[in-house]
JSON list of C-alpha atoms in Angstrom, two decimals:
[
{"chain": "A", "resi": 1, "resn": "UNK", "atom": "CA", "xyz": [0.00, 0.00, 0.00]},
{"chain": "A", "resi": 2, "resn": "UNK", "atom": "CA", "xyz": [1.27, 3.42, -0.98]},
{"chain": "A", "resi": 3, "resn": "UNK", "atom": "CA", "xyz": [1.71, 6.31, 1.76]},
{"chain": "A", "resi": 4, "resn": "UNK", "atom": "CA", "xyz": [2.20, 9.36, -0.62]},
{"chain": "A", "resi": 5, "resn": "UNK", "atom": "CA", "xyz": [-1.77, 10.51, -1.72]},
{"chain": "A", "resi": 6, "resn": "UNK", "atom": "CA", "xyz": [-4.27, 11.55, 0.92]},
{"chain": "A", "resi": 7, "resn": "UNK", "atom": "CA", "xyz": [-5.02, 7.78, 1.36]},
{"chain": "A", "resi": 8, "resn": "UNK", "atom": "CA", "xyz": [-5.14, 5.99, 3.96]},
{"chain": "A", "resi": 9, "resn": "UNK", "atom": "CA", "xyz": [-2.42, 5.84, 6.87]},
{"chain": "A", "resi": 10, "resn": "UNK", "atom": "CA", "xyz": [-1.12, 8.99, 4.75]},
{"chain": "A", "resi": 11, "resn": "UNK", "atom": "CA", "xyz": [0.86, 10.22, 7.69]},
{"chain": "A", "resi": 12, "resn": "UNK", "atom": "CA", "xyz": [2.70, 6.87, 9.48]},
{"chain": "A", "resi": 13, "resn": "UNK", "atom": "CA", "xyz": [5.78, 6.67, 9.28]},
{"chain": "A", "resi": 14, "resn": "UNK", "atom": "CA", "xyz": [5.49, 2.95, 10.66]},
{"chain": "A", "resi": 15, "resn": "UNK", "atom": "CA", "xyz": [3.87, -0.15, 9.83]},
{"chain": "A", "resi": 16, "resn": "UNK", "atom": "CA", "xyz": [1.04, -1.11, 11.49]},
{"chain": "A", "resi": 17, "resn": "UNK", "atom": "CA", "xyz": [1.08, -3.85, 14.16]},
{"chain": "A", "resi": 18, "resn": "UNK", "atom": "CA", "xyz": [0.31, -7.58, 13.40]},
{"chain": "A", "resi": 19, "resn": "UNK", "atom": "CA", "xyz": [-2.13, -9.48, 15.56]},
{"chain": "A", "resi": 20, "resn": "UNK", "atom": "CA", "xyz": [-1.29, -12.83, 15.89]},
{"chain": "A", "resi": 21, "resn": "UNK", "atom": "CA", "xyz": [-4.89, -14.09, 16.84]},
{"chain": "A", "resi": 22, "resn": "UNK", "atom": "CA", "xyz": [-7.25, -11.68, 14.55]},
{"chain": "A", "resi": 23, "resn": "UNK", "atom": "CA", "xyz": [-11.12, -11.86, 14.49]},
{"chain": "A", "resi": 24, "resn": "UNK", "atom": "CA", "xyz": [-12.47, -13.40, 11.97]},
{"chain": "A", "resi": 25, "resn": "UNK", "atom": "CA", "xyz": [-14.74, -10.03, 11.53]},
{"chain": "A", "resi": 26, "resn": "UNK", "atom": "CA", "xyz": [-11.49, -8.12, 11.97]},
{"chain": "A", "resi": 27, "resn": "UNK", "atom": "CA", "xyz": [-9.60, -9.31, 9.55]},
{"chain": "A", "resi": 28, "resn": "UNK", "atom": "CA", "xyz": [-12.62, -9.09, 7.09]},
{"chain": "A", "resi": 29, "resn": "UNK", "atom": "CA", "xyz": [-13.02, -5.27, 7.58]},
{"chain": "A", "resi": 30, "resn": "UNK", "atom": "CA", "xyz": [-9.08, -4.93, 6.93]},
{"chain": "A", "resi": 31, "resn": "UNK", "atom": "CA", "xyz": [-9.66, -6.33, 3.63]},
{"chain": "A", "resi": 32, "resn": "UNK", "atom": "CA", "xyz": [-12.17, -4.03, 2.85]},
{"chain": "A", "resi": 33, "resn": "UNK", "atom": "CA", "xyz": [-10.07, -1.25, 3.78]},
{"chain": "A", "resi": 34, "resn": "UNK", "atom": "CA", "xyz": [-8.00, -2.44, 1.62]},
{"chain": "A", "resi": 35, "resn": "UNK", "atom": "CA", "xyz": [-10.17, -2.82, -1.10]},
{"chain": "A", "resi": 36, "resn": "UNK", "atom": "CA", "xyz": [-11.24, 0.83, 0.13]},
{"chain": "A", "resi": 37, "resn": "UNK", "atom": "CA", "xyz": [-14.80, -0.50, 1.05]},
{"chain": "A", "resi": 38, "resn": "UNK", "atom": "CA", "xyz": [-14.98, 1.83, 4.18]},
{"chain": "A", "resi": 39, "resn": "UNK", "atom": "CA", "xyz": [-18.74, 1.34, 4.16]},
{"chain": "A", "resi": 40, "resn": "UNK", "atom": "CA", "xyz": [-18.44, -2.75, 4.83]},
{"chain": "A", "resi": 41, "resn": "UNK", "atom": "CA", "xyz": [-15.49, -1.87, 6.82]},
{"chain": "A", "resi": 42, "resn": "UNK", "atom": "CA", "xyz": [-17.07, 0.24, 9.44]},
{"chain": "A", "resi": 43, "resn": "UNK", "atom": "CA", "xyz": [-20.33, -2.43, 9.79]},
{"chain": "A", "resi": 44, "resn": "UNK", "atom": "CA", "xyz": [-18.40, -4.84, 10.65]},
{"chain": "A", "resi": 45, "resn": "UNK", "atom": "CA", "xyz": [-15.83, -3.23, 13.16]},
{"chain": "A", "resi": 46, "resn": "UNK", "atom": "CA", "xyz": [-18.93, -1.53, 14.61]},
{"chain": "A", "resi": 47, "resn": "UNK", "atom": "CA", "xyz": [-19.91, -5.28, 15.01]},
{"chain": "A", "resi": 48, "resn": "UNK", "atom": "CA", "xyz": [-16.91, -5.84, 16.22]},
{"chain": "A", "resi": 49, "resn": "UNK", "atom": "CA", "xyz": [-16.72, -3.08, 18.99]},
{"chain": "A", "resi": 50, "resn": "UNK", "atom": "CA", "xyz": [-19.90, -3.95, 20.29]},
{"chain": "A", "resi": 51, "resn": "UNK", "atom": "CA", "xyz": [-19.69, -7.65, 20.71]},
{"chain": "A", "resi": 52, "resn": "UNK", "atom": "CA", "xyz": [-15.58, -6.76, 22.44]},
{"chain": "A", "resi": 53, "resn": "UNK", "atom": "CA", "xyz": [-16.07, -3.18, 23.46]},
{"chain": "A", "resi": 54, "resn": "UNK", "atom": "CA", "xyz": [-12.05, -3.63, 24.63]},
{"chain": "A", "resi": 55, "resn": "UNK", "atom": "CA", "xyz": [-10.78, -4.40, 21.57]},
{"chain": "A", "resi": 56, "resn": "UNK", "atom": "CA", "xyz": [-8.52, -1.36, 21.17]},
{"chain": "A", "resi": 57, "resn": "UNK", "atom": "CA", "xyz": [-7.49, -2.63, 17.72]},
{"chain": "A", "resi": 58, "resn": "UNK", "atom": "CA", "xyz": [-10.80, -2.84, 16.52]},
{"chain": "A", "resi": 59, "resn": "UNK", "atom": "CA", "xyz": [-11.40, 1.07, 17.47]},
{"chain": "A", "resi": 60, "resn": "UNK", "atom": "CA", "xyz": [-8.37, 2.36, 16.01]},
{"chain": "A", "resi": 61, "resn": "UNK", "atom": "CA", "xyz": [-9.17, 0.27, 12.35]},
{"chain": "A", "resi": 62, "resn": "UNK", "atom": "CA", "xyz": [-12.88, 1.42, 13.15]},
{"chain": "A", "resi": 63, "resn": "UNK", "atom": "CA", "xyz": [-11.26, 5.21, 12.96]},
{"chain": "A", "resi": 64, "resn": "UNK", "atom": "CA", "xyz": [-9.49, 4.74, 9.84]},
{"chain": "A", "resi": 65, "resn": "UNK", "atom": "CA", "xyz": [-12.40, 3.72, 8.13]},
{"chain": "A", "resi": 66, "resn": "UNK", "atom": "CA", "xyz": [-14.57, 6.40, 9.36]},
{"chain": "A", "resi": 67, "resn": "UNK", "atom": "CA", "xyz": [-11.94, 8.67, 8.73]},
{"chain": "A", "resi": 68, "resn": "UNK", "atom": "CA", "xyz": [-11.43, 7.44, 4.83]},
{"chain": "A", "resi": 69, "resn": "UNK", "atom": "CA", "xyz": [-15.47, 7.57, 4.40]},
{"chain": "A", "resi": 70, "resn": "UNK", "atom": "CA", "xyz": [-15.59, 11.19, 5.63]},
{"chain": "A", "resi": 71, "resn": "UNK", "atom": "CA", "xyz": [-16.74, 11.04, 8.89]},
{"chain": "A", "resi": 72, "resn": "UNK", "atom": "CA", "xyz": [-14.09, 13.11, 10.42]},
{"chain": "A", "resi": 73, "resn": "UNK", "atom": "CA", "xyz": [-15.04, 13.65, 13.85]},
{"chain": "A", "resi": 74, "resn": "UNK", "atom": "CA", "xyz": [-16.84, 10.13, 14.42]},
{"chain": "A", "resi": 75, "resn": "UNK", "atom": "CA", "xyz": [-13.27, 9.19, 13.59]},
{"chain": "A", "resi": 76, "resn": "UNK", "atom": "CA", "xyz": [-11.78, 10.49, 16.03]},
{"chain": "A", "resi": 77, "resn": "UNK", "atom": "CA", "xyz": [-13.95, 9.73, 18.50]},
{"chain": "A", "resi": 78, "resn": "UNK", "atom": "CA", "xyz": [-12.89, 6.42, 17.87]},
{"chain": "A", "resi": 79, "resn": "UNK", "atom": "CA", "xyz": [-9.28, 6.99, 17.87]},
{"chain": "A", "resi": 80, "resn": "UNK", "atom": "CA", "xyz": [-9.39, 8.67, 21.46]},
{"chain": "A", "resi": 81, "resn": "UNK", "atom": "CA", "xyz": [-11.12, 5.32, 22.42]},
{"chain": "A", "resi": 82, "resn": "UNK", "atom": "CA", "xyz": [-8.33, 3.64, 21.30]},
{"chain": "A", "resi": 83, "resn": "UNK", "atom": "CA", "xyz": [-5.96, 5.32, 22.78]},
{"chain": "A", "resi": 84, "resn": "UNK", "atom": "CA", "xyz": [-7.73, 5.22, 25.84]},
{"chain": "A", "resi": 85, "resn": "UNK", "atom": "CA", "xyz": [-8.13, 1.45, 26.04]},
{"chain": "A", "resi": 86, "resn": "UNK", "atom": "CA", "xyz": [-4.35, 1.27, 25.37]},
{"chain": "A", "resi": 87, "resn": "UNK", "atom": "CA", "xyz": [-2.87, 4.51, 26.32]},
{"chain": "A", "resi": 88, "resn": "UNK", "atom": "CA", "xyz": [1.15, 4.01, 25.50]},
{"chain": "A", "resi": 89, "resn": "UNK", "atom": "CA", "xyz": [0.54, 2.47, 21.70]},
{"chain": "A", "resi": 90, "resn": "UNK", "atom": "CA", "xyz": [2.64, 5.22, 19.55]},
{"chain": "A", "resi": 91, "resn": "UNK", "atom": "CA", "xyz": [0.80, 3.99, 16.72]},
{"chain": "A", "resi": 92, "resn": "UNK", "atom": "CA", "xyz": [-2.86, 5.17, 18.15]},
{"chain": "A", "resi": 93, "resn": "UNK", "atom": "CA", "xyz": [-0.86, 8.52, 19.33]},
{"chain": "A", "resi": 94, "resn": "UNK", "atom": "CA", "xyz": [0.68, 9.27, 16.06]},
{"chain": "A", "resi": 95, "resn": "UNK", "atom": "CA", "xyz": [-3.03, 8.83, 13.90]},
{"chain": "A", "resi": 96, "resn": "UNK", "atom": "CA", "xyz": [-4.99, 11.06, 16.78]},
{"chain": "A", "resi": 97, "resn": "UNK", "atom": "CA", "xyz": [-1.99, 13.61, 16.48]},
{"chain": "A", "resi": 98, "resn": "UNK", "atom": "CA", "xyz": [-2.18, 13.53, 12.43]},
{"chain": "A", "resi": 99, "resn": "UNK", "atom": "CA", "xyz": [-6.34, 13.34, 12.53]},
{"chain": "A", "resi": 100, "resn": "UNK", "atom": "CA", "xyz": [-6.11, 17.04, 14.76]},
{"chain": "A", "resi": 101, "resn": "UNK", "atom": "CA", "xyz": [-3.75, 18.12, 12.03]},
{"chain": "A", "resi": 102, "resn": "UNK", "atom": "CA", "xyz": [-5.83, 17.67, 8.83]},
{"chain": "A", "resi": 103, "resn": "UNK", "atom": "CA", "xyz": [-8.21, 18.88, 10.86]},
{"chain": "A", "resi": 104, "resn": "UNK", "atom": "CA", "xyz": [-6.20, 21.93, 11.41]},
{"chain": "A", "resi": 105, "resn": "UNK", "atom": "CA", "xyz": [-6.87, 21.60, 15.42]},
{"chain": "A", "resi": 106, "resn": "UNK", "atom": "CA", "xyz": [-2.94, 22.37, 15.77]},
{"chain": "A", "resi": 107, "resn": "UNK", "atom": "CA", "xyz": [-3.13, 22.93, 19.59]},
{"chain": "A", "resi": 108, "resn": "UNK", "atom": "CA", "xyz": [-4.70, 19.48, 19.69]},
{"chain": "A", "resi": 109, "resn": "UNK", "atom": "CA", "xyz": [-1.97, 18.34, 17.38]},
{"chain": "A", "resi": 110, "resn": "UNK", "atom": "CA", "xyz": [1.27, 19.86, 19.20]},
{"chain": "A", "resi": 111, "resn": "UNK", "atom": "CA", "xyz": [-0.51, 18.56, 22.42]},
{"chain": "A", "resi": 112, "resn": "UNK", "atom": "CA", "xyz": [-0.80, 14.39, 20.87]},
{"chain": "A", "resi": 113, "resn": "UNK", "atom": "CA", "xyz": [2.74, 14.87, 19.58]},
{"chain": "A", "resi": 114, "resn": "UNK", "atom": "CA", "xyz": [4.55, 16.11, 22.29]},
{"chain": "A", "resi": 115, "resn": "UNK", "atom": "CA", "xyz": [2.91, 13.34, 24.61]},
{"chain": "A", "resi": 116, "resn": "UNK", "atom": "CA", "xyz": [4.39, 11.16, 21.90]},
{"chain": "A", "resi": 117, "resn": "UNK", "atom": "CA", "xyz": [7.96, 12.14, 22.54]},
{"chain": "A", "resi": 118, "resn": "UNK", "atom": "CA", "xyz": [8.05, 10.11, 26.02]},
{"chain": "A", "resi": 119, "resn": "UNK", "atom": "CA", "xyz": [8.09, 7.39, 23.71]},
{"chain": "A", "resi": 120, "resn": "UNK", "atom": "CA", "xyz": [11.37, 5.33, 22.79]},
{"chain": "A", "resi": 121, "resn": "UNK", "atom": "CA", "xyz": [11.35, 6.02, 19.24]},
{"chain": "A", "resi": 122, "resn": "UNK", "atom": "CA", "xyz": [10.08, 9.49, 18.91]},
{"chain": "A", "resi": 123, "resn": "UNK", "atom": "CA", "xyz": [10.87, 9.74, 15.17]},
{"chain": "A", "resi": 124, "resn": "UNK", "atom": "CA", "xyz": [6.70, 9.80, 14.04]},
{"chain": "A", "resi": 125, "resn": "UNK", "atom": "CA", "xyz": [6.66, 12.47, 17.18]},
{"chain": "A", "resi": 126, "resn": "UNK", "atom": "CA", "xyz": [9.20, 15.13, 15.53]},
{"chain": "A", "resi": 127, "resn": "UNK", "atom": "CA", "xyz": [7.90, 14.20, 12.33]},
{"chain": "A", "resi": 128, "resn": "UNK", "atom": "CA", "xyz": [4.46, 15.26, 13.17]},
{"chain": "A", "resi": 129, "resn": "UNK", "atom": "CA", "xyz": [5.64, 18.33, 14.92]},
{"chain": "A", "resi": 130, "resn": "UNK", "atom": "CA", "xyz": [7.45, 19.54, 12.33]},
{"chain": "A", "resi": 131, "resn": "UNK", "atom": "CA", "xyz": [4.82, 19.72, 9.72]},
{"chain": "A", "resi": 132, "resn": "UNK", "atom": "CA", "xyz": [2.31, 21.08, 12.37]},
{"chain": "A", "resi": 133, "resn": "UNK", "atom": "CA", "xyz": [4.55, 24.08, 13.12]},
{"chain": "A", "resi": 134, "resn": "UNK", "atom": "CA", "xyz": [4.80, 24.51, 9.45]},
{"chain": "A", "resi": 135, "resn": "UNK", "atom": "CA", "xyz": [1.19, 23.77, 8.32]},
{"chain": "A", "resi": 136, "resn": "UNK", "atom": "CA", "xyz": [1.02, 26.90, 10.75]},
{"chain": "A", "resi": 137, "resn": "UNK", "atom": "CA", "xyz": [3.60, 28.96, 8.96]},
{"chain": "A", "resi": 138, "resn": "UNK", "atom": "CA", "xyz": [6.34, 28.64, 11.77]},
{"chain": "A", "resi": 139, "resn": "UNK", "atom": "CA", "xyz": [8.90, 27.38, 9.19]},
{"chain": "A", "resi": 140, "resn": "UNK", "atom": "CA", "xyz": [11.97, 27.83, 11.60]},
{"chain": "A", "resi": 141, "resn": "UNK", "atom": "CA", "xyz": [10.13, 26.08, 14.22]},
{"chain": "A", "resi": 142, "resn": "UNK", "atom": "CA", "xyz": [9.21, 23.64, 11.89]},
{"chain": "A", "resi": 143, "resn": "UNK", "atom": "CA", "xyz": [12.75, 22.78, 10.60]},
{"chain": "A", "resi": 144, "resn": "UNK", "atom": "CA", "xyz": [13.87, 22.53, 13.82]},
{"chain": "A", "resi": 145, "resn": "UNK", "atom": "CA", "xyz": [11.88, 19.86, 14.65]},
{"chain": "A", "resi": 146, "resn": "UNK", "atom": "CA", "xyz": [11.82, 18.13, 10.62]},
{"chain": "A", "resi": 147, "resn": "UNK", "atom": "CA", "xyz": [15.78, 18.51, 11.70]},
{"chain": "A", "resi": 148, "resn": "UNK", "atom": "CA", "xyz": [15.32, 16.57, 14.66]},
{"chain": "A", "resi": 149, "resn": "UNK", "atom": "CA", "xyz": [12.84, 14.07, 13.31]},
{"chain": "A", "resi": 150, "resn": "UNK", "atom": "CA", "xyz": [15.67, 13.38, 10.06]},
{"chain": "A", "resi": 151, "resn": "UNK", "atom": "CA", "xyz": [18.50, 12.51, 12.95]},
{"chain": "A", "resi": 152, "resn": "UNK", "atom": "CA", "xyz": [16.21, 9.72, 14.45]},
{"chain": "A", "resi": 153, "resn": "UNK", "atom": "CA", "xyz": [15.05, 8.59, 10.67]},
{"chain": "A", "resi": 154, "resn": "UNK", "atom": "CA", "xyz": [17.77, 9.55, 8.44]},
{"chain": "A", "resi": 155, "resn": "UNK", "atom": "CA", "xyz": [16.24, 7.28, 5.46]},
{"chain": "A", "resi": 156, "resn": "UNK", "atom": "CA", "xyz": [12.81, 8.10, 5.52]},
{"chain": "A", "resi": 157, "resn": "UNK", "atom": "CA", "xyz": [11.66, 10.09, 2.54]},
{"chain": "A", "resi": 158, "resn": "UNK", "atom": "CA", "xyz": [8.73, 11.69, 3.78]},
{"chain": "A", "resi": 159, "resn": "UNK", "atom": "CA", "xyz": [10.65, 14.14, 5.94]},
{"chain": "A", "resi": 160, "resn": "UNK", "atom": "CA", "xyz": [12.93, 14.82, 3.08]},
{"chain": "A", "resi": 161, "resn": "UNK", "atom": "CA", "xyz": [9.20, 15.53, 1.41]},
{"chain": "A", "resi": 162, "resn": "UNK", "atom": "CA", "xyz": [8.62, 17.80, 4.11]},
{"chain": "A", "resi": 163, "resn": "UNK", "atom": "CA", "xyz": [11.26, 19.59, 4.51]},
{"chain": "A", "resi": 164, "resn": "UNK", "atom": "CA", "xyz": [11.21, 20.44, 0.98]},
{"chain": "A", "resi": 165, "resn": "UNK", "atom": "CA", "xyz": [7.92, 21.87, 1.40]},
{"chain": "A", "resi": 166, "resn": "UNK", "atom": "CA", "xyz": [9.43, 23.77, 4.24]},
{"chain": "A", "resi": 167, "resn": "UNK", "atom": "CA", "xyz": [12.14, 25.77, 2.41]},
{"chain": "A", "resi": 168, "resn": "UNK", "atom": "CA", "xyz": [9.44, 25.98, -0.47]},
{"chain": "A", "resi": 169, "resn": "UNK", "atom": "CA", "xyz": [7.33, 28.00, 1.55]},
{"chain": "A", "resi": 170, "resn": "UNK", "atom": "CA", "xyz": [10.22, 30.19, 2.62]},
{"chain": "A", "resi": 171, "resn": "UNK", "atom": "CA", "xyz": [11.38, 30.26, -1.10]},
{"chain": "A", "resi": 172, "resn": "UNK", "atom": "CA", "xyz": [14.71, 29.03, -0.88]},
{"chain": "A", "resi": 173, "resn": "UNK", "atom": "CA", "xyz": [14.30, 26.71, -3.46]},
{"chain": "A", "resi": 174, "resn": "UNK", "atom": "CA", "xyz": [18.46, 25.16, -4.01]},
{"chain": "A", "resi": 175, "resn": "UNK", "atom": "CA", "xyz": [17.23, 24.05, -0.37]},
{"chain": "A", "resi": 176, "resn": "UNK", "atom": "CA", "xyz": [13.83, 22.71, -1.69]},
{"chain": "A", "resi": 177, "resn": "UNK", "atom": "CA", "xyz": [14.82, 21.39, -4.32]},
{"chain": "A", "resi": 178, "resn": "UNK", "atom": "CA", "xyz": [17.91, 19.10, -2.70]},
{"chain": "A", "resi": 179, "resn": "UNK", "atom": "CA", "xyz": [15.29, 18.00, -0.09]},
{"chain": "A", "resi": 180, "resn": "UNK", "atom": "CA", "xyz": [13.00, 16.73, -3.03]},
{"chain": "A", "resi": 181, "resn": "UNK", "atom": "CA", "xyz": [16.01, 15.02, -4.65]},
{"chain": "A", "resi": 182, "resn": "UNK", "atom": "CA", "xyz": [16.88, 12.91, -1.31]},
{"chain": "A", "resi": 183, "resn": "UNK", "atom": "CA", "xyz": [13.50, 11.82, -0.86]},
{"chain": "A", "resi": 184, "resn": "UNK", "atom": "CA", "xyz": [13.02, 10.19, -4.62]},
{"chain": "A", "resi": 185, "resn": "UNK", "atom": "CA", "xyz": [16.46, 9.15, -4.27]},
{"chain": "A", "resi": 186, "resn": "UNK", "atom": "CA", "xyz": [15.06, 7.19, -1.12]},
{"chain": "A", "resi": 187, "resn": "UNK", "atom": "CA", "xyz": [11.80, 6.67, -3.24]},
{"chain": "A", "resi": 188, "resn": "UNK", "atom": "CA", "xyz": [12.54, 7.02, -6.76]},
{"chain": "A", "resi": 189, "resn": "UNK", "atom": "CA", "xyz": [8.82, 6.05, -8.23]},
{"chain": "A", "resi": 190, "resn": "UNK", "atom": "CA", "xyz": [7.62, 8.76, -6.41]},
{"chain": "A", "resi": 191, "resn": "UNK", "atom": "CA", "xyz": [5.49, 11.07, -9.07]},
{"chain": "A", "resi": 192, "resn": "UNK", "atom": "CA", "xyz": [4.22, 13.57, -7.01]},
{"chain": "A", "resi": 193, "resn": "UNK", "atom": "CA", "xyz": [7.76, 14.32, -5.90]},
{"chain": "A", "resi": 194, "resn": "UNK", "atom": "CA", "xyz": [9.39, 14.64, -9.52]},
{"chain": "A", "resi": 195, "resn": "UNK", "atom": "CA", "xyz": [6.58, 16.78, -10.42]},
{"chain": "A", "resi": 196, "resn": "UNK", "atom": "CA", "xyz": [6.57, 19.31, -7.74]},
{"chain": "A", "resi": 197, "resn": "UNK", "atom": "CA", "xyz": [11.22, 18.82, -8.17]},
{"chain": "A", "resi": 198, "resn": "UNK", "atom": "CA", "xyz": [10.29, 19.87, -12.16]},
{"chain": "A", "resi": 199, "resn": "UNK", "atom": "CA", "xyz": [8.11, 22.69, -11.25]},
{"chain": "A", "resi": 200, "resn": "UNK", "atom": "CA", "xyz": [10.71, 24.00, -8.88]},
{"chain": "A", "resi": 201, "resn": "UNK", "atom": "CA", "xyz": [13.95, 23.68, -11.25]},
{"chain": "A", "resi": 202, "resn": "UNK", "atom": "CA", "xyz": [11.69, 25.57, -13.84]},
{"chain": "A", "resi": 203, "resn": "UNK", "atom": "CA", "xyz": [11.34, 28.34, -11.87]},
{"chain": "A", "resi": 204, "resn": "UNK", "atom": "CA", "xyz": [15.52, 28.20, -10.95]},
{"chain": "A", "resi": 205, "resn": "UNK", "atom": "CA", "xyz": [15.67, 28.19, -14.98]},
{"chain": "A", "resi": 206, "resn": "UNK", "atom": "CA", "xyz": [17.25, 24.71, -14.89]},
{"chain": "A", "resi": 207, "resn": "UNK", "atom": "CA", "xyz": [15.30, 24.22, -17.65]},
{"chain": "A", "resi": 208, "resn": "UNK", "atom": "CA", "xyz": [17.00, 20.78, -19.03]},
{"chain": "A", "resi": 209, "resn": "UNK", "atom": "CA", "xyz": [16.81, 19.15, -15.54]},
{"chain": "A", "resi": 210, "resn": "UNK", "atom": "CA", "xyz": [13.38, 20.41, -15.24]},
{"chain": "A", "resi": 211, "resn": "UNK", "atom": "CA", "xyz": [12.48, 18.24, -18.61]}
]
């Protein structure tokens, strides 16, 4: 599954966990969030939730799904329950922290991610305060912590992405544009990259690498 588009788990910069011992209704509703059947996907972990009301996985997959059909703030209802039911999973933190983000609830945001940073690997954590500082136009603030966030993941390419956004927004595009080269260089199928990396050298009049 591909992280880049607004699709789902957009934002993780880990995998998800494996459950050894997975409902049988459980494991049908991740197949249809595969398939992107978030309709047949939320009946059943709605089934699911009612028949185990502790199933923290089954809330979390519950607020994906609402969360891919639309239904924003049902979503992350169910995400709080998650993280609720088990209160130190970084995964559940990280998706509540990027759900106030799209959102554009950044105090909610900077609050989920900085309670992620007691964590071990607080990678996702920097990550995810980086972008919110500069989804908020704090762009030094934001590099700071995009800085930060590249120390603990050094290979990802998504904070590469990010950081190229960064210096696009304060238009210092040799910056922008190196930070959009490391990330396909990670990633080199990545289209939305290239394009944005051609748009960029255009406007440097690098005309031939643009091409």
């Amino acid at each position: 599954m591909r992280l880049h588009s607004k699709k789902l788990l957009l934002f993780t910069l880990c995998t998800t966990a494996v459950f050894s011992q997975t409902p049988a209704n459980l494991r049908q509703a991740l197949d249809a969030i595969r398939s992107k059947d978030y309709q047949k996907a939320i009946g059943l972990l709605e089934a699911e939730v009612k028949r185990t009301p502790d199933m923290e996985e089954a809330h979390y997959y519950l607020g994906l799904a609402l969360w891919e059909s639309g239904r924003k703030d049902e979503g992350i209802v169910a995400m709080k329950k998650a993280r609720q039911l088990a209160p130190k999973n970084a995964e559940y933190i990280y998706q509540l922290g990027n759900f106030y983000l799209e959102q554009k609830k950044y105090a909610e945001a900077k609050s989920i991610f900085n309670e992620g940073l007691k964590q071990k690997n607080k990678a996702n954590f920097l990550f995810g305060l980086g972008r919110t500082y500069v989804a908020q136009d704090s762009l030094d603030k934001g590099l700071e912590f995009l800085f930060q966030a590249r120390e603990a993941a050094p290979n990802n390419s998504k904070i590469y992405k990010s950081m190229g956004a960064a210096y696009a927004k304060q238009k210092v595009l040799v910056l922008a544009i190196d930070n959009y080269s490391k990330a396909v260089e990670i990633e080199p199928g990545w289209l939305e990259v290239h394009f944005i990396m051609g748009k960029l050298l255009f406007k440097e009049r690098r005309v031939n690498d643009a091409l």
